[in-house]
Coordinates of N, CA, C and O in Angstrom, one line a residue:
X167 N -36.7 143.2 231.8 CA -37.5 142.1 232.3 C -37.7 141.1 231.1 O -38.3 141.7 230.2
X168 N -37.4 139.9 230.9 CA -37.7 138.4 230.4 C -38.6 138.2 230.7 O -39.0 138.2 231.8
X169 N -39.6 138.0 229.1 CA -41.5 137.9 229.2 C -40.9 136.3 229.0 O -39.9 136.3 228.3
X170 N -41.2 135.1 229.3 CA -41.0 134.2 229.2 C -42.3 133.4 228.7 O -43.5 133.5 229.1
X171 N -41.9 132.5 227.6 CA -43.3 132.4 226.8 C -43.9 131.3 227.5 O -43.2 130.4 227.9
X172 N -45.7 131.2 227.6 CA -45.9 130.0 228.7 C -45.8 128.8 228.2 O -46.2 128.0 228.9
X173 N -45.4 128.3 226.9 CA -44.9 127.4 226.8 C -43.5 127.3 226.4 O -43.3 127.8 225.3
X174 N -42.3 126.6 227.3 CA -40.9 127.1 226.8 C -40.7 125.4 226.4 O -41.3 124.4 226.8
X175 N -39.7 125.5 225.4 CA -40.1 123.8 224.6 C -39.0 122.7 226.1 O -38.4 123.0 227.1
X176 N -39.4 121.6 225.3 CA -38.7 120.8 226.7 C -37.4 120.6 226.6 O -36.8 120.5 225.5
X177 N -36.7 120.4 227.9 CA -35.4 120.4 228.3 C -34.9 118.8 227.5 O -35.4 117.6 227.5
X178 N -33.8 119.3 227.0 CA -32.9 118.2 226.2 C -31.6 118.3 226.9 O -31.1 119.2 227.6
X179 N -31.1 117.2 226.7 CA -29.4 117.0 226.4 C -28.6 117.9 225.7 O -29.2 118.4 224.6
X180 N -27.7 118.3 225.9 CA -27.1 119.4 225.4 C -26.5 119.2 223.5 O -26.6 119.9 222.4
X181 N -25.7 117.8 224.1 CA -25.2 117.0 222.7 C -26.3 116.3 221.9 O -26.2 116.4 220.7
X182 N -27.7 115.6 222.7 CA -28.6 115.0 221.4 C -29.0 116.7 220.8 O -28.6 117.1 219.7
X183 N -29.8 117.9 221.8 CA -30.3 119.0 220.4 C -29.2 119.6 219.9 O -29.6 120.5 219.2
X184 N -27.9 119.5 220.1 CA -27.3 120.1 219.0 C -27.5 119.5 217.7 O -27.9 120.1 216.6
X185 N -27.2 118.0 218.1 CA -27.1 116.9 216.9 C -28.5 116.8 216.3 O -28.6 116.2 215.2
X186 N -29.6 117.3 217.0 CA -30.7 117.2 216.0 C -30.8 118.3 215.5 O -30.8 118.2 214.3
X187 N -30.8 119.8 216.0 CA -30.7 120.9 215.5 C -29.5 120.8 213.9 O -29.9 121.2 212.8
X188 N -28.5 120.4 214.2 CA -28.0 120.1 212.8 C -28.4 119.3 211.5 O -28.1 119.6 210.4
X189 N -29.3 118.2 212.1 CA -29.5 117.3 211.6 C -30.8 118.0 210.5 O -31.0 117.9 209.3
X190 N -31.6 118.9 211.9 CA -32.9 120.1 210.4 C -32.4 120.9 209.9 O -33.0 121.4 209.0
X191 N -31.0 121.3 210.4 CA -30.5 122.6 209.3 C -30.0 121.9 208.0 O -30.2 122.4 206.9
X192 N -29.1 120.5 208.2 CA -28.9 119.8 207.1 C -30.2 119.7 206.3 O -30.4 120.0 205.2
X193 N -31.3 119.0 207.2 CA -32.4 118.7 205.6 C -32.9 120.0 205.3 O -33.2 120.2 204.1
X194 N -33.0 120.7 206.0 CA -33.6 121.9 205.7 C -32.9 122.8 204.5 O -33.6 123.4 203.6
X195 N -31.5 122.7 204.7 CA -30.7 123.6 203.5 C -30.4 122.4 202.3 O -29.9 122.8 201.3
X196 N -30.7 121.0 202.5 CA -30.4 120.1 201.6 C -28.5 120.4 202.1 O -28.2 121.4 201.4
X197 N -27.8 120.1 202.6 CA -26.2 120.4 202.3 C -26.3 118.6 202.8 O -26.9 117.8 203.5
X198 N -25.1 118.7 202.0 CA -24.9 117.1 201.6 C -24.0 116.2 203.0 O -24.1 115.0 203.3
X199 N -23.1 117.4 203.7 CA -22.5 116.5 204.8 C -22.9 117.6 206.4 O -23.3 118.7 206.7
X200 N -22.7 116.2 207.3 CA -22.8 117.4 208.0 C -22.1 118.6 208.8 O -22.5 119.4 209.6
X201 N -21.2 118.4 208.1 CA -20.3 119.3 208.5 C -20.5 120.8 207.8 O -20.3 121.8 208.5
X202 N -20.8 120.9 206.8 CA -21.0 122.1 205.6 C -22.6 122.5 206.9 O -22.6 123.6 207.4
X203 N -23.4 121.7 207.2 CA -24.8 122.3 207.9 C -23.7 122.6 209.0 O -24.2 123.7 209.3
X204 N -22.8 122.4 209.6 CA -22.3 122.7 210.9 C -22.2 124.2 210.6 O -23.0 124.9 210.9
X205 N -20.8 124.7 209.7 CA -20.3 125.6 208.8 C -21.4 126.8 209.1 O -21.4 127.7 209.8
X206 N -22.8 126.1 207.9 CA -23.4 127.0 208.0 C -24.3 127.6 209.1 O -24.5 128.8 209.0
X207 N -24.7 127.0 210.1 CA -25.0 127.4 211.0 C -24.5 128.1 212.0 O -25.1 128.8 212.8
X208 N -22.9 127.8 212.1 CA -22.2 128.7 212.7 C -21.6 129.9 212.3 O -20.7 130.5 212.9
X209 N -22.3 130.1 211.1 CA -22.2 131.6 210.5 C -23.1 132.3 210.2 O -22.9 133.5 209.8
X210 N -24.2 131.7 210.3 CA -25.4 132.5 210.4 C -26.1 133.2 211.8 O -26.8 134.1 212.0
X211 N -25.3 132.2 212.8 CA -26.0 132.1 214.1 C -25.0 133.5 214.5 O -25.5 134.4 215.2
X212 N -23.4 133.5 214.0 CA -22.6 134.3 214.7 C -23.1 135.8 214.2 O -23.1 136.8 214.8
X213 N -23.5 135.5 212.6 CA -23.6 137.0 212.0 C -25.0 137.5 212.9 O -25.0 138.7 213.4
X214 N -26.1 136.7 213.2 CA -27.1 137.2 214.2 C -27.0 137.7 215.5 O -27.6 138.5 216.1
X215 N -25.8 136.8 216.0 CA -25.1 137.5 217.7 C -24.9 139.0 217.1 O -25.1 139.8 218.0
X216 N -24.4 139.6 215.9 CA -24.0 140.8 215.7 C -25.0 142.0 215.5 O -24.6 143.1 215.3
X217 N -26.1 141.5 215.6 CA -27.3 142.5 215.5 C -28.7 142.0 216.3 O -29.8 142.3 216.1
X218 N -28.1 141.2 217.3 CA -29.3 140.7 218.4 C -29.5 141.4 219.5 O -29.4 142.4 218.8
X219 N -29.6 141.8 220.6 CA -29.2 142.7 221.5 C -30.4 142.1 222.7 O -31.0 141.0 222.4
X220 N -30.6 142.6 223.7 CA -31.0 142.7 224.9 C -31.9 141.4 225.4 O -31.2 140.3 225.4
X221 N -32.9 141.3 225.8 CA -33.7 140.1 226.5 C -34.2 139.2 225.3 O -34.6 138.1 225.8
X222 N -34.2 139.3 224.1 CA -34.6 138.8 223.0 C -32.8 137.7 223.2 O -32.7 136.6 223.7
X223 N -31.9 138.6 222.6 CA -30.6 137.7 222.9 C -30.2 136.6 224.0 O -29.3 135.7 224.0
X224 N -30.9 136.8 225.0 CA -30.6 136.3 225.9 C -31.3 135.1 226.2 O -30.8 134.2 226.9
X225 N -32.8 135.2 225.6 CA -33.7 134.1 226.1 C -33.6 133.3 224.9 O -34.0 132.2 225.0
X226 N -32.9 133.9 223.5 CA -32.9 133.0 222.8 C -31.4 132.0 222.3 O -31.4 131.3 221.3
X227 N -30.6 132.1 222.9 CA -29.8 132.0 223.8 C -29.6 130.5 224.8 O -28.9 129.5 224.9
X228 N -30.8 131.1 225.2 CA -31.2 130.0 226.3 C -32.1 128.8 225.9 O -32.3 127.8 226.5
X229 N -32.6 129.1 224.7 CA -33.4 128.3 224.1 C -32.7 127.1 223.1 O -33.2 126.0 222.9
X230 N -31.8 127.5 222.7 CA -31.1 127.4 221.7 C -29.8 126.3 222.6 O -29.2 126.5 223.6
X231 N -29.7 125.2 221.6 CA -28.8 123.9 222.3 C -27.3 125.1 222.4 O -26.8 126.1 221.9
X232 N -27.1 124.4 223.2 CA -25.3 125.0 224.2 C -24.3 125.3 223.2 O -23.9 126.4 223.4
X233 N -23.8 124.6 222.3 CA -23.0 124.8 221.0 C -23.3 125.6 220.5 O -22.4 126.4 220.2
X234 N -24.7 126.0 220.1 CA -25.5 127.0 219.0 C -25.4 128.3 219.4 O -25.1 129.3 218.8
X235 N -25.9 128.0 220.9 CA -25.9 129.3 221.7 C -24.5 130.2 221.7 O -24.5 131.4 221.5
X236 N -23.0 128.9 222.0 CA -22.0 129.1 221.9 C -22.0 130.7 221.0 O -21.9 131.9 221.3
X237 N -22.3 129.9 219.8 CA -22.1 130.6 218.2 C -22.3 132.1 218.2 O -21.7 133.1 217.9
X238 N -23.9 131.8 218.9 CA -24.4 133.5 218.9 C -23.9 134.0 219.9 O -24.0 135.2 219.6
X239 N -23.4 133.8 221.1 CA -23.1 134.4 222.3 C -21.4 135.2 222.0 O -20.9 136.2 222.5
X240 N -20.9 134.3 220.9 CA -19.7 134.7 220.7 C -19.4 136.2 220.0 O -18.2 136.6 220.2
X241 N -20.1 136.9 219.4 CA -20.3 137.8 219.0 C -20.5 139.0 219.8 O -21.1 139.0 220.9
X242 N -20.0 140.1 219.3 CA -20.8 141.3 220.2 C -21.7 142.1 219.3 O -21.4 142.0 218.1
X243 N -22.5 142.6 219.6 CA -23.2 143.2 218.4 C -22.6 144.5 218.1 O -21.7 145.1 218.8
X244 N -23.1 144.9 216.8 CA -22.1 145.7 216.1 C -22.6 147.4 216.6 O -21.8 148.4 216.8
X245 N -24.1 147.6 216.9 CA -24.8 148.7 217.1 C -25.1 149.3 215.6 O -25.1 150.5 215.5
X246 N -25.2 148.5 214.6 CA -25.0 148.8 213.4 C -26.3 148.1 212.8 O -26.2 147.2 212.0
X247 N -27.4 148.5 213.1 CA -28.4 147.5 212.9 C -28.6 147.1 211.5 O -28.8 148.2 211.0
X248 N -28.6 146.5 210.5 CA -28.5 146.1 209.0 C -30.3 145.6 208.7 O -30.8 144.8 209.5
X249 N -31.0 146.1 207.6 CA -31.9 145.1 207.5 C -31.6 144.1 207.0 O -30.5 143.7 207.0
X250 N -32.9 143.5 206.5 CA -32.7 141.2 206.3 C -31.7 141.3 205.4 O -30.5 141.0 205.7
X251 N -32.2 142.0 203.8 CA -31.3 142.4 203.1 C -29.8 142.4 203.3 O -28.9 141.6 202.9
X252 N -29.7 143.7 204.0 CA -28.2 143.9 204.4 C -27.7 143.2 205.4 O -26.8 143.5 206.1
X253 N -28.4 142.3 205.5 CA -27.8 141.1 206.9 C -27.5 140.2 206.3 O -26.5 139.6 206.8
X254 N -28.2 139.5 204.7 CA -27.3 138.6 203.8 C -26.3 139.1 203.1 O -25.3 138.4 202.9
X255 N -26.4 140.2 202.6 CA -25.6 141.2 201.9 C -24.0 140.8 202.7 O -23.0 140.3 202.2
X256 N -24.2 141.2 203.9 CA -23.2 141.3 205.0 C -22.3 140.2 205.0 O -21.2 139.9 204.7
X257 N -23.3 139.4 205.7 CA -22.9 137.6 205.1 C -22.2 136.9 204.7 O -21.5 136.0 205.2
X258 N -22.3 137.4 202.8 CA -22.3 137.2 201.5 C -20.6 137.9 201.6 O -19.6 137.2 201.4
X259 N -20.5 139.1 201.9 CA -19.3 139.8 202.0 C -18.2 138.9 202.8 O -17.1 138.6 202.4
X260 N -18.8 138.7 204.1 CA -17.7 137.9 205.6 C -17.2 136.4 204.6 O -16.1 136.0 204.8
X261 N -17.8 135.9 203.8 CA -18.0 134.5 204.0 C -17.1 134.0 202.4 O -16.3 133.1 202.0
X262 N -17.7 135.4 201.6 CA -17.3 134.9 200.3 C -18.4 134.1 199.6 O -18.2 133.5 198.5
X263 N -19.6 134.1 200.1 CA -20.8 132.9 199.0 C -21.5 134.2 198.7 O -21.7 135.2 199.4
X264 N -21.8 133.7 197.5 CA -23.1 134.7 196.7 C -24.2 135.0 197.1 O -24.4 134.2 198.0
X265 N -25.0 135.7 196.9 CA -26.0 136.0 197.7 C -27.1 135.5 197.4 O -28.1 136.0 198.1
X266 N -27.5 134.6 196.5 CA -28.0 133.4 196.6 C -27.8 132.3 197.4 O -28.7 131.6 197.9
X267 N -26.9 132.1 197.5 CA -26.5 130.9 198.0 C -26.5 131.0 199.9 O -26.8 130.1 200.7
X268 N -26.0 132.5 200.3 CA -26.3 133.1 201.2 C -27.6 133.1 201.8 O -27.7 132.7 203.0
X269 N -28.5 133.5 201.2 CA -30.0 133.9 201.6 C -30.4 132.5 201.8 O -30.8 132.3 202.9
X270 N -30.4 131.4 200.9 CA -30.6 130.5 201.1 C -29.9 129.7 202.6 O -30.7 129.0 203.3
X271 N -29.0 129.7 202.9 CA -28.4 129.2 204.4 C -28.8 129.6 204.9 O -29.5 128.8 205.6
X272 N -29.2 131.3 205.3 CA -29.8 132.1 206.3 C -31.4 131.6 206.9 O -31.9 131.2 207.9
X273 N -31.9 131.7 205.6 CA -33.2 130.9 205.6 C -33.4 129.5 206.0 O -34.6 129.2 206.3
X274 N -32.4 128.6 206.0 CA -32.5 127.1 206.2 C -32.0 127.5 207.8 O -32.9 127.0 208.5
X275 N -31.0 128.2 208.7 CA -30.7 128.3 209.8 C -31.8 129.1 210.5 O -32.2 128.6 211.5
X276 N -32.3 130.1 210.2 CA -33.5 130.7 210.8 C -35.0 130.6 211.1 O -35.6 131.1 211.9
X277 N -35.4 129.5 210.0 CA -36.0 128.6 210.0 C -36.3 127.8 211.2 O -37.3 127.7 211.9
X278 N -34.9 127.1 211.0 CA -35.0 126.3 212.4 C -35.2 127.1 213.5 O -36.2 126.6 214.1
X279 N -34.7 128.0 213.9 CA -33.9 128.8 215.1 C -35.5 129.3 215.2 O -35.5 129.7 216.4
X280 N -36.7 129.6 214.8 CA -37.3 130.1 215.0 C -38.3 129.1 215.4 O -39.2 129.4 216.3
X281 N -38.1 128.0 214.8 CA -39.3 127.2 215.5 C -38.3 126.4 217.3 O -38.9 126.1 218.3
X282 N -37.2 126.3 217.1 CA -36.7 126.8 218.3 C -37.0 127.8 219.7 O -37.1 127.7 220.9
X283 N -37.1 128.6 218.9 CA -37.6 129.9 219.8 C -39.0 129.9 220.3 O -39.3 130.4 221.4
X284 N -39.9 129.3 219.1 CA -41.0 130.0 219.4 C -41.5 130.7 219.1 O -40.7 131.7 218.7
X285 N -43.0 130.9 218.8 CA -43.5 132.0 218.0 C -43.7 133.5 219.0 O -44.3 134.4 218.4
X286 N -43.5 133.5 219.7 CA -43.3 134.7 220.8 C -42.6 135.2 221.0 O -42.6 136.4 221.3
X287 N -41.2 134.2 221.0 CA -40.1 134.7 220.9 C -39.3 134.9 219.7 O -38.2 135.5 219.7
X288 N -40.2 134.3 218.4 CA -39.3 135.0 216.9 C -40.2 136.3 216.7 O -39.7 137.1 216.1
X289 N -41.7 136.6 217.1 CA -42.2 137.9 217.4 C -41.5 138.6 217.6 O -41.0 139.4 216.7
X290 N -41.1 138.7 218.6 CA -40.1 139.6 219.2 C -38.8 140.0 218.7 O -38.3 141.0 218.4
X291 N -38.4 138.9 218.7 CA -36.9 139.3 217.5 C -37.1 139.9 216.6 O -36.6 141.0 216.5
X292 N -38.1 139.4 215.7 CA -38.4 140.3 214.5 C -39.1 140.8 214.7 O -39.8 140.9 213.7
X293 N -39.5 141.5 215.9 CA -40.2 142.8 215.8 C -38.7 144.1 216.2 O -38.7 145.2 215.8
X294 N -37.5 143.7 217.0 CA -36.6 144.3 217.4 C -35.6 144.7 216.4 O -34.9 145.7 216.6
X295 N -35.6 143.9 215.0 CA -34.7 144.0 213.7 C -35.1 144.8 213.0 O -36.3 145.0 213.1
X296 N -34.4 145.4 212.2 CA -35.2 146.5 211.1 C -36.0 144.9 209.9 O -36.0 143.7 209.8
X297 N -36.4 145.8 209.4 CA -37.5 145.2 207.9 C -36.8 144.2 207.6 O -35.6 144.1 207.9
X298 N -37.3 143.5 207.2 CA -36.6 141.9 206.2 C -36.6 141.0 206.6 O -37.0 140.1 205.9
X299 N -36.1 140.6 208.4 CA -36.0 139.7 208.8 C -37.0 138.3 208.8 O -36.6 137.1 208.9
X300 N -38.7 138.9 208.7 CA -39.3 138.3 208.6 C -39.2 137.0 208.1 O -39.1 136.0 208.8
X301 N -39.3 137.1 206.8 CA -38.6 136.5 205.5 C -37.7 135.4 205.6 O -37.9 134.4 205.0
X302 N -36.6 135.7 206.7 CA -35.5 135.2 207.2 C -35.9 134.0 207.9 O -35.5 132.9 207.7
X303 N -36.7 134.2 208.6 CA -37.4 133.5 209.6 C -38.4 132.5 209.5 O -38.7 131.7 210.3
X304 N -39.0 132.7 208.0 CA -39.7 131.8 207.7 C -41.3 132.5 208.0 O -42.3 131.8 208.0
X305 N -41.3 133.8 208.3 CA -42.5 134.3 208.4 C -42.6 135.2 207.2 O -41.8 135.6 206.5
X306 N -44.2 135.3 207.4 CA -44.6 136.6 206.8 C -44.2 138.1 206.9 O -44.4 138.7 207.9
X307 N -43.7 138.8 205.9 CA -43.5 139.8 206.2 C -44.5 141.2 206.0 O -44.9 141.6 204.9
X308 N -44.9 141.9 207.5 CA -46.1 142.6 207.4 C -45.0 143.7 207.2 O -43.8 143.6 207.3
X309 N -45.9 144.9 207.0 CA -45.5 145.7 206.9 C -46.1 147.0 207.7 O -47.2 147.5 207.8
X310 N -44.7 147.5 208.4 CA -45.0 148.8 209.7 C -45.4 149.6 208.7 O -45.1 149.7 207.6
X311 N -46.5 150.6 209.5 CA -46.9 151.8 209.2 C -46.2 153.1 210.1 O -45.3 152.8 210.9
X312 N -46.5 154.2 209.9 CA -45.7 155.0 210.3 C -46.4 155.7 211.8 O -45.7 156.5 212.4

């Protein structure tokens, strides 16, 4: 069951929130064209389709402009769950960029994607990820007890 958050952000054009969603991943990572913010978002978004899974994937998904969604939908997940760490780690491996340079994109695309989402619904996501993701997202990271 889809807990649907009671406020879900407002309905756009498909083509203006792509184009603005790029437009905050560009200032957000500082990348100089928009095409490199295209790049990067569509590698962060797909490495996330690979470790997203059930009603979390779906509603965010739905949240997320149609191209974007594209990105993460295209993926299957791996069942390989990776923490934050090993999710830029992973990244860093697929892509060939260092893992500075990595962490940093991840951070400028999840960022966005989270204030996208929602704070109920990036709860949730990062409550479904192992450890790190927090971080990723532009939140705090608490830490589980046992």
């Amino acid at each position: 069951m889809t807990l649907l958050s009671p406020v879900a952000p407002p309905a756009r054009t498909a083509s203006v929130a792509f184009d603005q969603m790029l437009e905050e991943v560009r200032y957000e990572g500082a990348y100089p064209t928009r095409r490199q913010a295209q790049d990067v978002l569509r590698r962060v978004l797909e490495a996330l389709g690979r470790q997203l899974t059930g009603d979390e994937r779906v509603e965010l998904a739905a949240r997320l402009p149609q191209d974007a969604a594209r990105f993460l939908a295209s993926q299957i997940p791996t069942g390989r769950p990776l923490t934050g760490w090993g999710f830029v780690k992973d990244l860093a491996e697929r892509t060939g960029g260092t893992l500075a340079t990595t962490r940093w994109d991840t951070g400028s695309v999840l960022g966005v994607v989270a204030r996208l989402a929602g704070d109920d619904l990036t709860a949730r996501i990062i409550g479904q990820l192992p450890n790190g993701y927090a971080l990723l997202f532009g939140r705090a990271q608490l830490v589980r007890t046992a």
